[in-house]
Amino acid sequence: MSQRGRPSVSGSFSTEALWNDRQMLGASSEDGRALRREAERVVNEVAQELRTLDEGASWFSALSPAGRQAVLQEVAGYAMQAHITAADGREGVTRSGVKPTANPSVMMCMDPPRYGFAALPADEHVTAFRVLVSVFSLADTRRRQTYCEGTCGHAWHNLPRR
């Protein structure tokens, strides 16, 4: 354990996810911020191909149902901020490996997309995460290449390579 009480992590995303999940469920608002920061990092690493979608989904799967709901709400916010399009939705569903008829896929491909992923049954959370992150990755990549190219000051667009 480190001085702050966080377990040492040797590349294990699930250990890190579980620690953050336990922290989020504690009494402090700092705990919720820790999960949001971790989700931001993981999702942006997937979007920038520093981590695979499968690695991100493994991290997500290790969270409790409450943690998964919180992350789904957070990632839906990222997708809205990235200004996803209907085309992003269709291509993202294809990239996600989720069936186009699954609830998260249908929700994402609606015009406009529906964002109530956290309200889906718990057994659909992982597929919702895969769809959301895949669609976000497309829209965010487009934004990094157009609006932020060469001048971006967003920390989440400037992640170091692993």
mmCIF file of C-alpha atoms in Angstrom, residues 22-152:
data_model
loop_
_atom_site.group_PDB
_atom_site.id
_atom_site.type_symbol
_atom_site.label_atom_id
_atom_site.label_comp_id
_atom_site.label_asym_id
_atom_site.label_seq_id
_atom_site.Cartn_x
_atom_site.Cartn_y
_atom_site.Cartn_z
ATOM 1 C CA ARG A 22 -14.562 1.328 -3.148
ATOM 2 C CA GLN A 23 -13.443 4.920 -2.805
ATOM 3 C CA MET A 24 -16.402 6.200 -4.807
ATOM 4 C CA LEU A 25 -18.845 4.410 -2.535
ATOM 5 C CA GLY A 26 -17.372 6.017 0.598
ATOM 6 C CA ALA A 27 -18.677 9.088 2.366
ATOM 7 C CA SER A 28 -16.389 11.694 0.804
ATOM 8 C CA SER A 29 -17.116 13.630 -2.371
ATOM 9 C CA GLU A 30 -13.405 13.199 -3.096
ATOM 10 C CA ASP A 31 -14.156 9.507 -3.587
ATOM 11 C CA GLY A 32 -16.593 10.238 -6.415
ATOM 12 C CA ARG A 33 -14.048 12.560 -8.007
ATOM 13 C CA ALA A 34 -11.458 9.767 -7.895
ATOM 14 C CA LEU A 35 -13.714 7.488 -9.922
ATOM 15 C CA ARG A 36 -14.500 10.264 -12.415
ATOM 16 C CA ARG A 37 -10.785 11.007 -12.886
ATOM 17 C CA GLU A 38 -10.040 7.313 -13.366
ATOM 18 C CA ALA A 39 -12.906 6.951 -15.853
ATOM 19 C CA GLU A 40 -11.677 10.018 -17.752
ATOM 20 C CA ARG A 41 -8.196 8.542 -18.004
ATOM 21 C CA VAL A 42 -9.319 5.061 -19.062
ATOM 22 C CA VAL A 43 -11.847 6.292 -21.633
ATOM 23 C CA ASN A 44 -9.394 8.748 -23.170
ATOM 24 C CA GLU A 45 -6.674 6.087 -23.300
ATOM 25 C CA VAL A 46 -9.080 3.867 -25.252
ATOM 26 C CA ALA A 47 -10.043 6.790 -27.513
ATOM 27 C CA GLN A 48 -6.370 7.505 -28.239
ATOM 28 C CA GLU A 49 -5.558 3.805 -28.721
ATOM 29 C CA LEU A 50 -3.249 3.730 -25.709
ATOM 30 C CA ARG A 51 -5.454 0.969 -24.280
ATOM 31 C CA THR A 52 -7.690 -1.490 -26.125
ATOM 32 C CA LEU A 53 -11.455 -1.458 -25.859
ATOM 33 C CA ASP A 54 -11.229 -4.913 -24.273
ATOM 34 C CA GLU A 55 -8.858 -3.560 -21.591
ATOM 35 C CA GLY A 56 -11.225 -0.678 -20.923
ATOM 36 C CA ALA A 57 -14.193 -3.067 -20.711
ATOM 37 C CA SER A 58 -12.245 -5.258 -18.261
ATOM 38 C CA TRP A 59 -11.569 -2.244 -16.065
ATOM 39 C CA PHE A 60 -15.243 -1.284 -16.257
ATOM 40 C CA SER A 61 -16.438 -4.829 -15.515
ATOM 41 C CA ALA A 62 -14.490 -4.841 -12.251
ATOM 42 C CA LEU A 63 -16.602 -1.980 -10.856
ATOM 43 C CA SER A 64 -19.678 -2.521 -8.708
ATOM 44 C CA PRO A 65 -23.092 -1.898 -10.292
ATOM 45 C CA ALA A 66 -23.156 1.579 -8.686
ATOM 46 C CA GLY A 67 -19.675 2.315 -10.020
ATOM 47 C CA ARG A 68 -20.649 1.158 -13.507
ATOM 48 C CA GLN A 69 -23.724 3.404 -13.450
ATOM 49 C CA ALA A 70 -21.624 6.403 -12.415
ATOM 50 C CA VAL A 71 -19.100 5.721 -15.188
ATOM 51 C CA LEU A 72 -21.848 5.273 -17.803
ATOM 52 C CA GLN A 73 -23.257 8.686 -16.851
ATOM 53 C CA GLU A 74 -19.795 10.213 -17.085
ATOM 54 C CA VAL A 75 -19.003 8.681 -20.484
ATOM 55 C CA ALA A 76 -22.408 9.700 -21.875
ATOM 56 C CA GLY A 77 -21.454 13.267 -20.916
ATOM 57 C CA TYR A 78 -18.161 12.921 -22.789
ATOM 58 C CA ALA A 79 -20.037 11.688 -25.863
ATOM 59 C CA MET A 80 -22.402 14.665 -25.762
ATOM 60 C CA GLN A 81 -19.491 17.098 -25.379
ATOM 61 C CA ALA A 82 -17.726 15.489 -28.342
ATOM 62 C CA HIS A 83 -20.806 16.226 -30.488
ATOM 63 C CA ILE A 84 -21.366 12.715 -31.762
ATOM 64 C CA THR A 85 -23.222 12.320 -35.030
ATOM 65 C CA ALA A 86 -25.603 9.634 -36.264
ATOM 66 C CA ALA A 87 -22.766 8.360 -38.468
ATOM 67 C CA ASP A 88 -20.512 8.129 -35.384
ATOM 68 C CA GLY A 89 -23.232 6.093 -33.702
ATOM 69 C CA ARG A 90 -23.477 3.591 -36.534
ATOM 70 C CA GLU A 91 -19.713 3.242 -36.994
ATOM 71 C CA GLY A 92 -19.121 3.102 -33.232
ATOM 72 C CA VAL A 93 -21.618 0.270 -32.830
ATOM 73 C CA THR A 94 -19.794 -1.647 -35.567
ATOM 74 C CA ARG A 95 -16.415 -1.047 -33.880
ATOM 75 C CA SER A 96 -17.754 -1.973 -30.448
ATOM 76 C CA GLY A 97 -18.527 -5.552 -31.422
ATOM 77 C CA VAL A 98 -22.001 -5.181 -29.905
ATOM 78 C CA LYS A 99 -24.984 -6.404 -31.911
ATOM 79 C CA PRO A 100 -26.795 -3.558 -33.687
ATOM 80 C CA THR A 101 -30.066 -4.787 -32.141
ATOM 81 C CA ALA A 102 -28.811 -4.556 -28.525
ATOM 82 C CA ASN A 103 -30.474 -1.801 -26.493
ATOM 83 C CA PRO A 104 -27.309 0.349 -26.162
ATOM 84 C CA SER A 105 -26.725 0.135 -29.927
ATOM 85 C CA VAL A 106 -30.286 1.126 -30.761
ATOM 86 C CA MET A 107 -30.155 4.005 -28.267
ATOM 87 C CA MET A 108 -26.912 5.314 -29.741
ATOM 88 C CA CYS A 109 -28.147 5.147 -33.330
ATOM 89 C CA MET A 110 -31.366 7.090 -32.672
ATOM 90 C CA ASP A 111 -31.520 10.613 -34.011
ATOM 91 C CA PRO A 112 -30.831 12.252 -31.629
ATOM 92 C CA PRO A 113 -29.068 9.571 -29.566
ATOM 93 C CA ARG A 114 -30.560 8.566 -26.219
ATOM 94 C CA TYR A 115 -28.248 8.763 -23.210
ATOM 95 C CA GLY A 116 -30.042 6.817 -20.462
ATOM 96 C CA PHE A 117 -27.417 4.060 -20.403
ATOM 97 C CA ALA A 118 -27.043 4.050 -16.616
ATOM 98 C CA ALA A 119 -30.743 3.164 -16.325
ATOM 99 C CA LEU A 120 -30.303 -0.001 -18.387
ATOM 100 C CA PRO A 121 -30.364 -3.346 -16.552
ATOM 101 C CA ALA A 122 -27.008 -4.230 -14.993
ATOM 102 C CA ASP A 123 -26.470 -7.079 -17.473
ATOM 103 C CA GLU A 124 -26.353 -4.492 -20.295
ATOM 104 C CA HIS A 125 -23.825 -2.152 -18.674
ATOM 105 C CA VAL A 126 -20.726 -3.661 -20.302
ATOM 106 C CA THR A 127 -22.280 -3.544 -23.780
ATOM 107 C CA ALA A 128 -23.383 0.045 -23.102
ATOM 108 C CA PHE A 129 -19.824 0.944 -22.069
ATOM 109 C CA ARG A 130 -18.388 -0.644 -25.225
ATOM 110 C CA VAL A 131 -20.835 1.264 -27.444
ATOM 111 C CA LEU A 132 -20.400 4.603 -25.654
ATOM 112 C CA VAL A 133 -16.610 4.453 -25.634
ATOM 113 C CA SER A 134 -16.463 3.367 -29.286
ATOM 114 C CA VAL A 135 -18.722 6.207 -30.401
ATOM 115 C CA PHE A 136 -16.934 8.723 -28.185
ATOM 116 C CA SER A 137 -13.591 7.585 -29.625
ATOM 117 C CA LEU A 138 -14.715 8.430 -33.156
ATOM 118 C CA ALA A 139 -16.100 11.849 -32.301
ATOM 119 C CA ASP A 140 -13.216 12.767 -30.027
ATOM 120 C CA THR A 141 -10.637 11.718 -32.622
ATOM 121 C CA ARG A 142 -12.354 13.973 -35.160
ATOM 122 C CA ARG A 143 -12.289 16.871 -32.695
ATOM 123 C CA ARG A 144 -8.603 16.299 -31.862
ATOM 124 C CA GLN A 145 -7.776 16.309 -35.583
ATOM 125 C CA THR A 146 -9.810 19.406 -36.434
ATOM 126 C CA TYR A 147 -10.378 21.761 -33.511
ATOM 127 C CA CYS A 148 -7.408 20.873 -31.345
ATOM 128 C CA GLU A 149 -4.691 19.995 -33.833
ATOM 129 C CA GLY A 150 -1.420 21.594 -32.782
ATOM 130 C CA THR A 151 -2.997 24.007 -30.309
ATOM 131 C CA CYS A 152 -4.824 21.796 -27.837
#
